[in-house]
Amino acid sequence: MKRGLTKRGRTGQMAKAGEKKDGGLVETIKTIFWALVIAGIFRTLFFQPFWIPSGSMKDTLLIGDFLFVNKMAYGYSRYSCPFSMCPFEGRILESEPERGDVVVFRHPVNGSDFIKRLIGLPGDTVQMRQGRLYLNGSPVEVEPDGQFEEVYARQGPMGYYPQCENAPVGEGGACLKSRYRETLPGGSSHSILNIRDGFFSDNTPLFTVPEGHYFFMGDNRDNSQDSRYARANGGVGFVPAENLIGRADRVMFSSAGRSLFFVWTWRPDRFFKKIE
């Protein structure tokens, strides 16, 4: 008749079980580590996810749009890496952005990521007069394009209410804004919105864009903190070239609700929508 395991045998089996458990933990840690490394490389060199938290780029981009930023478009700077950890100054493999690009960049003061439309290139003069954009002394072509309508209700996780040209509007009412089609020199065409006339954003000083910098504006012209506002006043000012992170080309996913899990608030018509 077989006898039970000896103490030495039991100890050996326990040791092997412990080694297997420790080995499994080590493999799990290695897998997580390399997954993070690969994700970091992908995010640094190729595409960075970006979620739209505000209405400054309506109706091109809506609150709740989710997109990937093309980081290969303009080359790389220290802001290309997570936490701005790339160990170099300036830009490498640099390509010049084009007027009209929708660009994600690092705010020169507060360090947050912003998304706006590139309006002024180095050496350009930019000015708003009575709500009309002037580039290098000439008015930019613009024509009426109907109205943009949305429901007056809280939007996105932050719960912001939209601003309306037809204010005041009650909860659940139709919030309207005049829409125009603006065509920049070079042929880039896009929608812009108007909320009110005579606001500061409609009449600005004459800006001359310095070398190595760019001038950005939001498409929702009366609801955008951008290069029209000095940094001291909470604006963006001129953005250095090294602060550019990448170009936004396409909306991948969109949700109008307070959470991505609210399936009934998804916007299927915006999935994979090209950004103009």
CSV table of N, CA and C in Angstrom, one decimal, residues 35-191:
chain,number,residue,atom,x,y,z
A,35,ALA,N,3.2,46.4,-22.6
A,35,ALA,CA,1.9,47.0,-23.2
A,35,ALA,C,2.0,48.5,-23.0
A,36,LEU,N,2.4,48.9,-21.8
A,36,LEU,CA,2.5,50.4,-21.6
A,36,LEU,C,3.6,51.0,-22.4
A,37,VAL,N,4.7,50.3,-22.6
A,37,VAL,CA,5.8,50.8,-23.5
A,37,VAL,C,5.3,51.0,-24.9
A,38,ILE,N,4.6,49.9,-25.4
A,38,ILE,CA,4.1,50.0,-26.8
A,38,ILE,C,3.0,51.1,-27.0
A,39,ALA,N,2.1,51.2,-26.0
A,39,ALA,CA,1.1,52.2,-26.0
A,39,ALA,C,1.8,53.6,-26.0
A,40,GLY,N,2.8,53.8,-25.2
A,40,GLY,CA,3.5,55.1,-25.1
A,40,GLY,C,4.2,55.4,-26.4
A,41,ILE,N,4.8,54.4,-27.1
A,41,ILE,CA,5.5,54.7,-28.3
A,41,ILE,C,4.4,55.0,-29.4
A,42,PHE,N,3.3,54.3,-29.4
A,42,PHE,CA,2.2,54.6,-30.4
A,42,PHE,C,1.7,56.0,-30.2
A,43,ARG,N,1.5,56.3,-28.9
A,43,ARG,CA,0.9,57.7,-28.6
A,43,ARG,C,1.9,58.7,-29.0
A,44,THR,N,3.2,58.5,-28.8
A,44,THR,CA,4.2,59.5,-29.0
A,44,THR,C,4.5,59.7,-30.5
A,45,LEU,N,4.5,58.6,-31.3
A,45,LEU,CA,5.0,58.7,-32.7
A,45,LEU,C,3.8,58.8,-33.7
A,46,PHE,N,2.6,58.3,-33.3
A,46,PHE,CA,1.6,58.1,-34.4
A,46,PHE,C,0.3,58.9,-34.1
A,47,PHE,N,-0.5,58.4,-33.1
A,47,PHE,CA,-1.8,59.0,-32.9
A,47,PHE,C,-2.0,59.1,-31.4
A,48,GLN,N,-2.6,60.3,-31.0
A,48,GLN,CA,-2.9,60.6,-29.6
A,48,GLN,C,-4.5,60.8,-29.5
A,49,PRO,N,-5.1,60.0,-28.6
A,49,PRO,CA,-6.6,60.2,-28.5
A,49,PRO,C,-6.9,61.6,-27.9
A,50,PHE,N,-8.0,62.2,-28.3
A,50,PHE,CA,-8.4,63.5,-27.8
A,50,PHE,C,-9.9,63.6,-27.8
A,51,TRP,N,-10.4,64.0,-26.7
A,51,TRP,CA,-11.9,64.2,-26.5
A,51,TRP,C,-12.2,65.6,-26.4
A,52,ILE,N,-13.3,66.0,-27.1
A,52,ILE,CA,-13.7,67.4,-27.2
A,52,ILE,C,-14.6,67.8,-25.9
A,53,PRO,N,-14.0,68.7,-25.0
A,53,PRO,CA,-14.8,69.0,-23.8
A,53,PRO,C,-15.6,70.3,-23.9
A,54,SER,N,-15.4,71.1,-24.9
A,54,SER,CA,-16.1,72.4,-24.9
A,54,SER,C,-16.6,72.7,-26.3
A,55,GLY,N,-17.4,73.8,-26.4
A,55,GLY,CA,-18.1,74.1,-27.7
A,55,GLY,C,-17.4,75.1,-28.5
A,56,SER,N,-16.1,75.3,-28.3
A,56,SER,CA,-15.4,76.4,-29.1
A,56,SER,C,-15.2,76.1,-30.5
A,57,MET,N,-15.3,74.8,-30.9
A,57,MET,CA,-15.1,74.5,-32.4
A,57,MET,C,-16.4,74.0,-33.0
A,58,LYS,N,-17.6,74.3,-32.4
A,58,LYS,CA,-18.8,74.0,-33.1
A,58,LYS,C,-18.9,74.8,-34.4
A,59,ASP,N,-19.6,74.3,-35.5
A,59,ASP,CA,-20.2,73.0,-35.5
A,59,ASP,C,-19.3,72.0,-36.1
A,60,THR,N,-18.0,72.3,-36.3
A,60,THR,CA,-17.0,71.4,-36.9
A,60,THR,C,-16.8,70.2,-35.9
A,61,LEU,N,-16.6,70.6,-34.6
A,61,LEU,CA,-16.5,69.6,-33.6
A,61,LEU,C,-17.5,69.9,-32.5
A,62,LEU,N,-18.1,68.8,-32.0
A,62,LEU,CA,-19.1,68.9,-30.9
A,62,LEU,C,-18.6,68.4,-29.6
A,63,ILE,N,-19.1,68.9,-28.5
A,63,ILE,CA,-18.8,68.3,-27.2
A,63,ILE,C,-19.2,66.8,-27.2
A,64,GLY,N,-18.2,66.0,-26.9
A,64,GLY,CA,-18.4,64.5,-26.9
A,64,GLY,C,-17.8,63.8,-28.1
A,65,ASP,N,-17.3,64.6,-29.1
A,65,ASP,CA,-16.5,64.0,-30.2
A,65,ASP,C,-15.2,63.4,-29.6
A,66,PHE,N,-14.9,62.2,-30.2
A,66,PHE,CA,-13.6,61.5,-29.8
A,66,PHE,C,-12.8,61.3,-31.1
A,67,LEU,N,-11.6,61.7,-31.1
A,67,LEU,CA,-10.8,61.7,-32.3
A,67,LEU,C,-9.4,61.3,-31.9
A,68,PHE,N,-8.6,60.9,-33.0
A,68,PHE,CA,-7.2,60.6,-32.8
A,68,PHE,C,-6.4,61.7,-33.6
A,69,VAL,N,-5.4,62.3,-32.9
A,69,VAL,CA,-4.6,63.3,-33.5
A,69,VAL,C,-3.4,62.7,-34.2
A,70,ASN,N,-3.2,63.1,-35.5
A,70,ASN,CA,-2.1,62.6,-36.3
A,70,ASN,C,-0.8,63.4,-35.8
A,71,LYS,N,0.0,62.7,-35.1
A,71,LYS,CA,1.2,63.3,-34.6
A,71,LYS,C,2.4,63.3,-35.6
A,72,MET,N,2.2,62.6,-36.7
A,72,MET,CA,3.2,62.5,-37.7
A,72,MET,C,3.2,63.8,-38.6
A,73,ALA,N,2.1,64.5,-38.6
A,73,ALA,CA,1.8,65.6,-39.5
A,73,ALA,C,2.8,66.7,-39.5
A,74,TYR,N,3.3,67.1,-38.3
A,74,TYR,CA,4.2,68.3,-38.2
A,74,TYR,C,5.5,67.9,-37.6
A,75,GLY,N,5.8,66.7,-37.4
A,75,GLY,CA,7.1,66.3,-36.7
A,75,GLY,C,6.9,66.3,-35.2
A,76,TYR,N,8.0,66.3,-34.5
A,76,TYR,CA,7.9,66.0,-33.1
A,76,TYR,C,8.7,67.0,-32.2
A,77,SER,N,8.1,67.3,-31.1
A,77,SER,CA,8.8,68.2,-30.1
A,77,SER,C,8.7,67.5,-28.7
A,78,ARG,N,9.1,68.2,-27.7
A,78,ARG,CA,9.1,67.6,-26.4
A,78,ARG,C,7.6,67.4,-25.9
A,79,TYR,N,6.7,68.1,-26.5
A,79,TYR,CA,5.3,68.0,-26.2
A,79,TYR,C,4.6,66.7,-26.8
A,80,SER,N,5.4,66.1,-27.7
A,80,SER,CA,4.9,64.9,-28.3
A,80,SER,C,4.8,63.7,-27.4
A,81,CYS,N,5.7,63.7,-26.4
A,81,CYS,CA,5.7,62.6,-25.4
A,81,CYS,C,4.8,62.9,-24.3
A,82,PRO,N,4.3,61.8,-23.7
A,82,PRO,CA,3.4,62.0,-22.5
A,82,PRO,C,4.2,62.7,-21.4
A,83,PHE,N,3.5,63.7,-20.7
A,83,PHE,CA,4.1,64.5,-19.7
A,83,PHE,C,5.2,65.4,-20.2
A,84,SER,N,5.2,65.6,-21.5
A,84,SER,CA,6.3,66.5,-22.2
A,84,SER,C,7.7,66.0,-21.8
A,85,MET,N,7.9,64.7,-21.9
A,85,MET,CA,9.1,64.1,-21.5
A,85,MET,C,10.1,63.9,-22.6
A,86,CYS,N,9.8,64.2,-23.9
A,86,CYS,CA,10.8,64.0,-24.9
A,86,CYS,C,12.0,64.9,-24.7
A,87,PRO,N,13.2,64.3,-24.7
A,87,PRO,CA,14.4,64.9,-24.3
A,87,PRO,C,15.1,65.8,-25.3
A,88,PHE,N,14.3,66.7,-26.0
A,88,PHE,CA,15.0,67.6,-27.0
A,88,PHE,C,14.2,68.9,-27.1
A,89,GLU,N,14.8,69.9,-27.6
A,89,GLU,CA,14.2,71.2,-27.8
A,89,GLU,C,13.9,71.4,-29.2
A,90,GLY,N,12.9,72.3,-29.5
A,90,GLY,CA,12.6,72.6,-30.9
A,90,GLY,C,11.8,71.4,-31.5
A,91,ARG,N,11.9,71.2,-32.8
A,91,ARG,CA,11.1,70.1,-33.5
A,91,ARG,C,12.1,69.3,-34.4
A,92,ILE,N,11.8,68.0,-34.5
A,92,ILE,CA,12.5,67.2,-35.4
A,92,ILE,C,11.6,66.6,-36.4
A,93,LEU,N,12.1,66.3,-37.6
A,93,LEU,CA,11.3,65.8,-38.7
A,93,LEU,C,10.1,66.8,-39.0
A,94,GLU,N,10.4,68.1,-38.9
A,94,GLU,CA,9.4,69.1,-38.9
A,94,GLU,C,8.7,69.3,-40.3
A,95,SER,N,7.4,69.4,-40.4
A,95,SER,CA,6.7,69.8,-41.6
A,95,SER,C,5.8,71.0,-41.2
A,96,GLU,N,5.7,71.9,-42.2
A,96,GLU,CA,4.9,73.1,-41.9
A,96,GLU,C,3.4,72.8,-42.0
A,97,PRO,N,2.6,73.3,-41.0
A,97,PRO,CA,1.2,73.1,-41.0
A,97,PRO,C,0.6,74.0,-42.1
A,98,GLU,N,-0.6,73.7,-42.6
A,98,GLU,CA,-1.3,74.5,-43.6
A,98,GLU,C,-2.4,75.3,-43.0
A,99,ARG,N,-2.6,76.5,-43.5
A,99,ARG,CA,-3.7,77.4,-43.1
A,99,ARG,C,-5.0,76.6,-43.2
A,100,GLY,N,-5.8,76.6,-42.1
A,100,GLY,CA,-7.1,75.9,-42.1
A,100,GLY,C,-7.0,74.6,-41.4
A,101,ASP,N,-5.9,74.1,-41.1
A,101,ASP,CA,-5.8,72.8,-40.4
A,101,ASP,C,-6.4,73.0,-39.0
A,102,VAL,N,-7.0,71.9,-38.5
A,102,VAL,CA,-7.5,71.8,-37.1
A,102,VAL,C,-6.4,71.2,-36.3
A,103,VAL,N,-5.9,71.9,-35.4
A,103,VAL,CA,-4.6,71.5,-34.7
A,103,VAL,C,-4.8,71.4,-33.2
A,104,VAL,N,-4.2,70.3,-32.6
A,104,VAL,CA,-4.1,70.2,-31.2
A,104,VAL,C,-2.7,70.8,-30.8
A,105,PHE,N,-2.7,71.6,-29.8
A,105,PHE,CA,-1.4,72.2,-29.4
A,105,PHE,C,-1.4,72.4,-27.9
A,106,ARG,N,-0.2,72.5,-27.3
A,106,ARG,CA,-0.1,72.7,-25.9
A,106,ARG,C,-0.2,74.2,-25.6
A,107,HIS,N,-1.1,74.6,-24.7
A,107,HIS,CA,-1.3,76.0,-24.3
A,107,HIS,C,0.0,76.5,-23.8
A,108,PRO,N,0.5,77.7,-24.3
A,108,PRO,CA,1.8,78.2,-23.9
A,108,PRO,C,1.9,78.6,-22.4
A,109,VAL,N,0.8,78.7,-21.7
A,109,VAL,CA,0.9,79.1,-20.2
A,109,VAL,C,0.4,78.0,-19.3
A,110,ASN,N,-0.8,77.5,-19.5
A,110,ASN,CA,-1.4,76.6,-18.5
A,110,ASN,C,-1.1,75.1,-18.7
A,111,GLY,N,-0.5,74.8,-19.9
A,111,GLY,CA,0.0,73.4,-20.1
A,111,GLY,C,-1.1,72.5,-20.5
A,112,SER,N,-2.3,72.9,-20.7
A,112,SER,CA,-3.4,72.0,-21.2
A,112,SER,C,-3.4,71.9,-22.7
A,113,ASP,N,-4.0,70.9,-23.2
A,113,ASP,CA,-4.1,70.7,-24.7
A,113,ASP,C,-5.3,71.4,-25.2
A,114,PHE,N,-5.1,72.2,-26.3
A,114,PHE,CA,-6.2,72.9,-26.9
A,114,PHE,C,-6.4,72.4,-28.3
A,115,ILE,N,-7.6,72.6,-28.9
A,115,ILE,CA,-7.8,72.3,-30.3
A,115,ILE,C,-8.5,73.5,-30.9
A,116,LYS,N,-7.9,74.1,-32.0
A,116,LYS,CA,-8.4,75.2,-32.7
A,116,LYS,C,-8.0,75.1,-34.2
A,117,ARG,N,-8.5,76.1,-35.0
A,117,ARG,CA,-8.2,76.1,-36.4
A,117,ARG,C,-7.0,77.1,-36.6
A,118,LEU,N,-6.1,76.7,-37.5
A,118,LEU,CA,-4.9,77.5,-37.8
A,118,LEU,C,-5.4,78.6,-38.8
A,119,ILE,N,-5.3,79.9,-38.4
A,119,ILE,CA,-5.7,81.0,-39.2
A,119,ILE,C,-4.5,81.8,-39.8
A,120,GLY,N,-3.6,82.1,-38.9
A,120,GLY,CA,-2.4,83.0,-39.3
A,120,GLY,C,-1.1,82.2,-39.3
A,121,LEU,N,-0.4,82.3,-40.4
A,121,LEU,CA,1.0,81.8,-40.5
A,121,LEU,C,2.0,82.8,-40.1
A,122,PRO,N,3.3,82.4,-39.9
A,122,PRO,CA,4.3,83.4,-39.6
A,122,PRO,C,4.4,84.5,-40.6
A,123,GLY,N,4.4,85.8,-40.1
A,123,GLY,CA,4.4,86.9,-41.0
A,123,GLY,C,3.1,87.5,-41.4
A,124,ASP,N,2.0,86.7,-41.2
A,124,ASP,CA,0.7,87.2,-41.6
A,124,ASP,C,0.2,88.3,-40.6
A,125,THR,N,-0.7,89.2,-41.1
A,125,THR,CA,-1.4,90.1,-40.2
A,125,THR,C,-2.9,89.5,-40.1
A,126,VAL,N,-3.4,89.6,-38.9
A,126,VAL,CA,-4.8,89.0,-38.7
A,126,VAL,C,-5.6,90.1,-37.9
A,127,GLN,N,-6.8,90.3,-38.3
A,127,GLN,CA,-7.7,91.2,-37.6
A,127,GLN,C,-9.1,90.9,-37.8
A,128,MET,N,-9.9,91.1,-36.8
A,128,MET,CA,-11.4,91.0,-36.9
A,128,MET,C,-12.0,92.4,-36.9
A,129,ARG,N,-12.8,92.6,-37.9
A,129,ARG,CA,-13.5,93.9,-38.0
A,129,ARG,C,-15.0,93.7,-38.2
A,130,GLN,N,-15.8,94.1,-37.3
A,130,GLN,CA,-17.3,93.9,-37.4
A,130,GLN,C,-17.6,92.5,-37.7
A,131,GLY,N,-16.9,91.6,-37.0
A,131,GLY,CA,-17.2,90.1,-37.2
A,131,GLY,C,-16.6,89.5,-38.4
A,132,ARG,N,-15.9,90.2,-39.2
A,132,ARG,CA,-15.3,89.7,-40.5
A,132,ARG,C,-13.8,89.5,-40.3
A,133,LEU,N,-13.3,88.4,-40.7
A,133,LEU,CA,-11.9,88.1,-40.6
A,133,LEU,C,-11.1,88.8,-41.8
A,134,TYR,N,-10.0,89.5,-41.4
A,134,TYR,CA,-9.1,90.1,-42.4
A,134,TYR,C,-7.8,89.4,-42.3
A,135,LEU,N,-7.2,88.9,-43.4
A,135,LEU,CA,-5.9,88.4,-43.4
A,135,LEU,C,-5.0,89.2,-44.4
A,136,ASN,N,-3.9,89.7,-43.9
A,136,ASN,CA,-3.0,90.5,-44.7
A,136,ASN,C,-3.7,91.6,-45.4
A,137,GLY,N,-4.7,92.2,-44.6
A,137,GLY,CA,-5.4,93.4,-45.1
A,137,GLY,C,-6.6,93.2,-46.0
A,138,SER,N,-6.8,91.9,-46.3
A,138,SER,CA,-8.0,91.6,-47.2
A,138,SER,C,-9.0,90.8,-46.5
A,139,PRO,N,-10.3,91.1,-46.7
A,139,PRO,CA,-11.4,90.3,-46.1
A,139,PRO,C,-11.4,88.9,-46.6
A,140,VAL,N,-11.6,88.0,-45.7
A,140,VAL,CA,-11.7,86.6,-46.1
A,140,VAL,C,-13.2,86.3,-46.6
A,141,GLU,N,-13.3,85.5,-47.7
A,141,GLU,CA,-14.5,85.2,-48.3
A,141,GLU,C,-15.4,84.5,-47.3
A,142,VAL,N,-16.7,85.0,-47.2
A,142,VAL,CA,-17.7,84.3,-46.3
A,142,VAL,C,-19.0,84.5,-46.8
A,143,GLU,N,-19.9,83.5,-46.7
A,143,GLU,CA,-21.2,83.5,-47.2
A,143,GLU,C,-22.2,82.8,-46.2
A,144,PRO,N,-23.4,83.3,-46.1
A,144,PRO,CA,-24.4,82.7,-45.2
A,144,PRO,C,-24.6,81.2,-45.5
A,145,ASP,N,-24.8,80.4,-44.5
A,145,ASP,CA,-25.0,79.0,-44.6
A,145,ASP,C,-26.1,78.4,-43.7
A,146,GLY,N,-27.2,79.2,-43.6
A,146,GLY,CA,-28.3,78.7,-42.8
A,146,GLY,C,-28.0,78.9,-41.3
A,147,GLN,N,-28.6,78.0,-40.5
A,147,GLN,CA,-28.5,78.1,-39.0
A,147,GLN,C,-28.0,76.8,-38.5
A,148,PHE,N,-27.4,76.9,-37.3
A,148,PHE,CA,-27.0,75.7,-36.5
A,148,PHE,C,-27.9,75.6,-35.4
A,149,GLU,N,-28.6,74.5,-35.2
A,149,GLU,CA,-29.6,74.3,-34.2
A,149,GLU,C,-29.2,73.2,-33.2
A,150,GLU,N,-29.3,73.4,-31.9
A,150,GLU,CA,-29.1,72.4,-30.9
A,150,GLU,C,-30.1,72.5,-29.8
A,151,VAL,N,-30.2,71.5,-29.0
A,151,VAL,CA,-31.2,71.6,-27.8
A,151,VAL,C,-30.5,72.4,-26.7
A,152,TYR,N,-31.2,73.3,-26.1
A,152,TYR,CA,-30.7,74.0,-24.9
A,152,TYR,C,-30.8,73.1,-23.7
A,153,ALA,N,-29.7,72.4,-23.4
A,153,ALA,CA,-29.6,71.5,-22.3
A,153,ALA,C,-28.2,71.3,-22.0
A,154,ARG,N,-27.9,70.8,-20.8
A,154,ARG,CA,-26.5,70.5,-20.4
A,154,ARG,C,-25.9,69.6,-21.3
A,155,GLN,N,-24.6,69.8,-21.6
A,155,GLN,CA,-23.9,69.0,-22.6
A,155,GLN,C,-22.6,68.4,-22.0
A,156,GLY,N,-22.4,67.1,-22.3
A,156,GLY,CA,-21.1,66.5,-21.9
A,156,GLY,C,-21.0,66.3,-20.4
A,157,PRO,N,-19.9,65.7,-19.9
A,157,PRO,CA,-19.7,65.4,-18.5
A,157,PRO,C,-19.6,66.7,-17.6
A,158,MET,N,-19.2,67.8,-18.3
A,158,MET,CA,-19.1,69.1,-17.5
A,158,MET,C,-20.4,69.8,-17.3
A,159,GLY,N,-21.4,69.4,-18.1
A,159,GLY,CA,-22.7,70.0,-18.0
A,159,GLY,C,-22.9,71.4,-18.4
A,160,TYR,N,-22.1,71.8,-19.4
A,160,TYR,CA,-22.2,73.2,-19.9
A,160,TYR,C,-23.5,73.4,-20.7
A,161,TYR,N,-24.1,74.5,-20.6
A,161,TYR,CA,-25.2,74.9,-21.5
A,161,TYR,C,-24.6,75.6,-22.7
A,162,PRO,N,-25.2,75.4,-23.9
A,162,PRO,CA,-24.7,76.1,-25.1
A,162,PRO,C,-25.1,77.6,-25.0
A,163,GLN,N,-24.4,78.4,-25.7
A,163,GLN,CA,-24.8,79.8,-25.9
A,163,GLN,C,-25.6,80.0,-27.2
A,164,CYS,N,-26.6,80.8,-27.1
A,164,CYS,CA,-27.6,80.9,-28.2
A,164,CYS,C,-27.7,82.3,-28.7
A,165,GLU,N,-27.8,82.4,-30.0
A,165,GLU,CA,-28.1,83.8,-30.6
A,165,GLU,C,-29.5,84.2,-30.3
A,166,ASN,N,-30.4,83.3,-30.1
A,166,ASN,CA,-31.8,83.6,-29.9
A,166,ASN,C,-32.1,83.6,-28.4
A,167,ALA,N,-31.1,83.8,-27.5
A,167,ALA,CA,-31.3,83.8,-26.1
A,167,ALA,C,-32.3,84.9,-25.6
A,168,PRO,N,-33.1,84.7,-24.5
A,168,PRO,CA,-33.0,83.5,-23.7
A,168,PRO,C,-33.9,82.4,-24.2
A,169,VAL,N,-33.4,81.2,-23.9
A,169,VAL,CA,-34.1,79.9,-24.4
A,169,VAL,C,-34.3,79.1,-23.2
A,170,GLY,N,-35.5,78.5,-23.1
A,170,GLY,CA,-35.8,77.6,-22.0
A,170,GLY,C,-35.3,76.2,-22.1
A,171,GLU,N,-35.2,75.5,-21.0
A,171,GLU,CA,-34.7,74.2,-21.0
A,171,GLU,C,-35.4,73.3,-22.1
A,172,GLY,N,-34.6,72.7,-23.0
A,172,GLY,CA,-35.2,71.8,-24.0
A,172,GLY,C,-35.6,72.5,-25.3
A,173,GLY,N,-35.4,73.9,-25.3
A,173,GLY,CA,-35.8,74.7,-26.4
A,173,GLY,C,-34.7,74.6,-27.5
A,174,ALA,N,-35.1,75.2,-28.7
A,174,ALA,CA,-34.2,75.3,-29.8
A,174,ALA,C,-33.2,76.4,-29.6
A,175,CYS,N,-31.9,76.1,-29.5
A,175,CYS,CA,-30.8,77.0,-29.4
A,175,CYS,C,-30.2,77.3,-30.8
A,176,LEU,N,-30.3,78.5,-31.3
A,176,LEU,CA,-29.9,78.8,-32.7
A,176,LEU,C,-28.7,79.7,-32.7
A,177,LYS,N,-27.9,79.4,-33.8
A,177,LYS,CA,-26.8,80.3,-34.1
A,177,LYS,C,-26.7,80.5,-35.6
A,178,SER,N,-26.4,81.7,-36.1
A,178,SER,CA,-26.2,81.9,-37.5
A,178,SER,C,-24.9,81.2,-38.0
A,179,ARG,N,-25.0,80.5,-39.1
A,179,ARG,CA,-23.9,79.7,-39.6
A,179,ARG,C,-23.4,80.4,-41.0
A,180,TYR,N,-22.1,80.4,-41.1
A,180,TYR,CA,-21.5,81.0,-42.4
A,180,TYR,C,-20.5,80.0,-42.9
A,181,ARG,N,-20.2,80.1,-44.2
A,181,ARG,CA,-19.1,79.3,-44.8
A,181,ARG,C,-18.0,80.2,-45.1
A,182,GLU,N,-16.9,80.0,-44.4
A,182,GLU,CA,-15.7,80.8,-44.6
A,182,GLU,C,-14.6,80.1,-45.4
A,183,THR,N,-14.0,80.8,-46.4
A,183,THR,CA,-13.0,80.2,-47.3
A,183,THR,C,-11.7,81.0,-47.1
A,184,LEU,N,-10.7,80.3,-46.6
A,184,LEU,CA,-9.4,81.0,-46.3
A,184,LEU,C,-8.6,81.0,-47.6
A,185,PRO,N,-7.6,81.9,-47.7
A,185,PRO,CA,-6.7,81.9,-48.8
A,185,PRO,C,-6.0,80.5,-48.9
A,186,GLY,N,-6.0,80.0,-50.1
A,186,GLY,CA,-5.5,78.6,-50.3
A,186,GLY,C,-6.6,77.6,-50.5
A,187,GLY,N,-7.9,78.0,-50.2
A,187,GLY,CA,-9.0,77.2,-50.6
A,187,GLY,C,-9.7,76.4,-49.4
A,188,SER,N,-9.1,76.4,-48.2
A,188,SER,CA,-9.7,75.7,-47.1
A,188,SER,C,-11.0,76.3,-46.7
A,189,SER,N,-12.1,75.5,-46.7
A,189,SER,CA,-13.4,76.0,-46.4
A,189,SER,C,-14.0,75.3,-45.2
A,190,HIS,N,-14.7,76.1,-44.3
A,190,HIS,CA,-15.3,75.5,-43.1
A,190,HIS,C,-16.4,76.3,-42.6
A,191,SER,N,-17.2,75.8,-41.7
A,191,SER,CA,-18.3,76.5,-41.1
A,191,SER,C,-17.8,77.3,-39.9
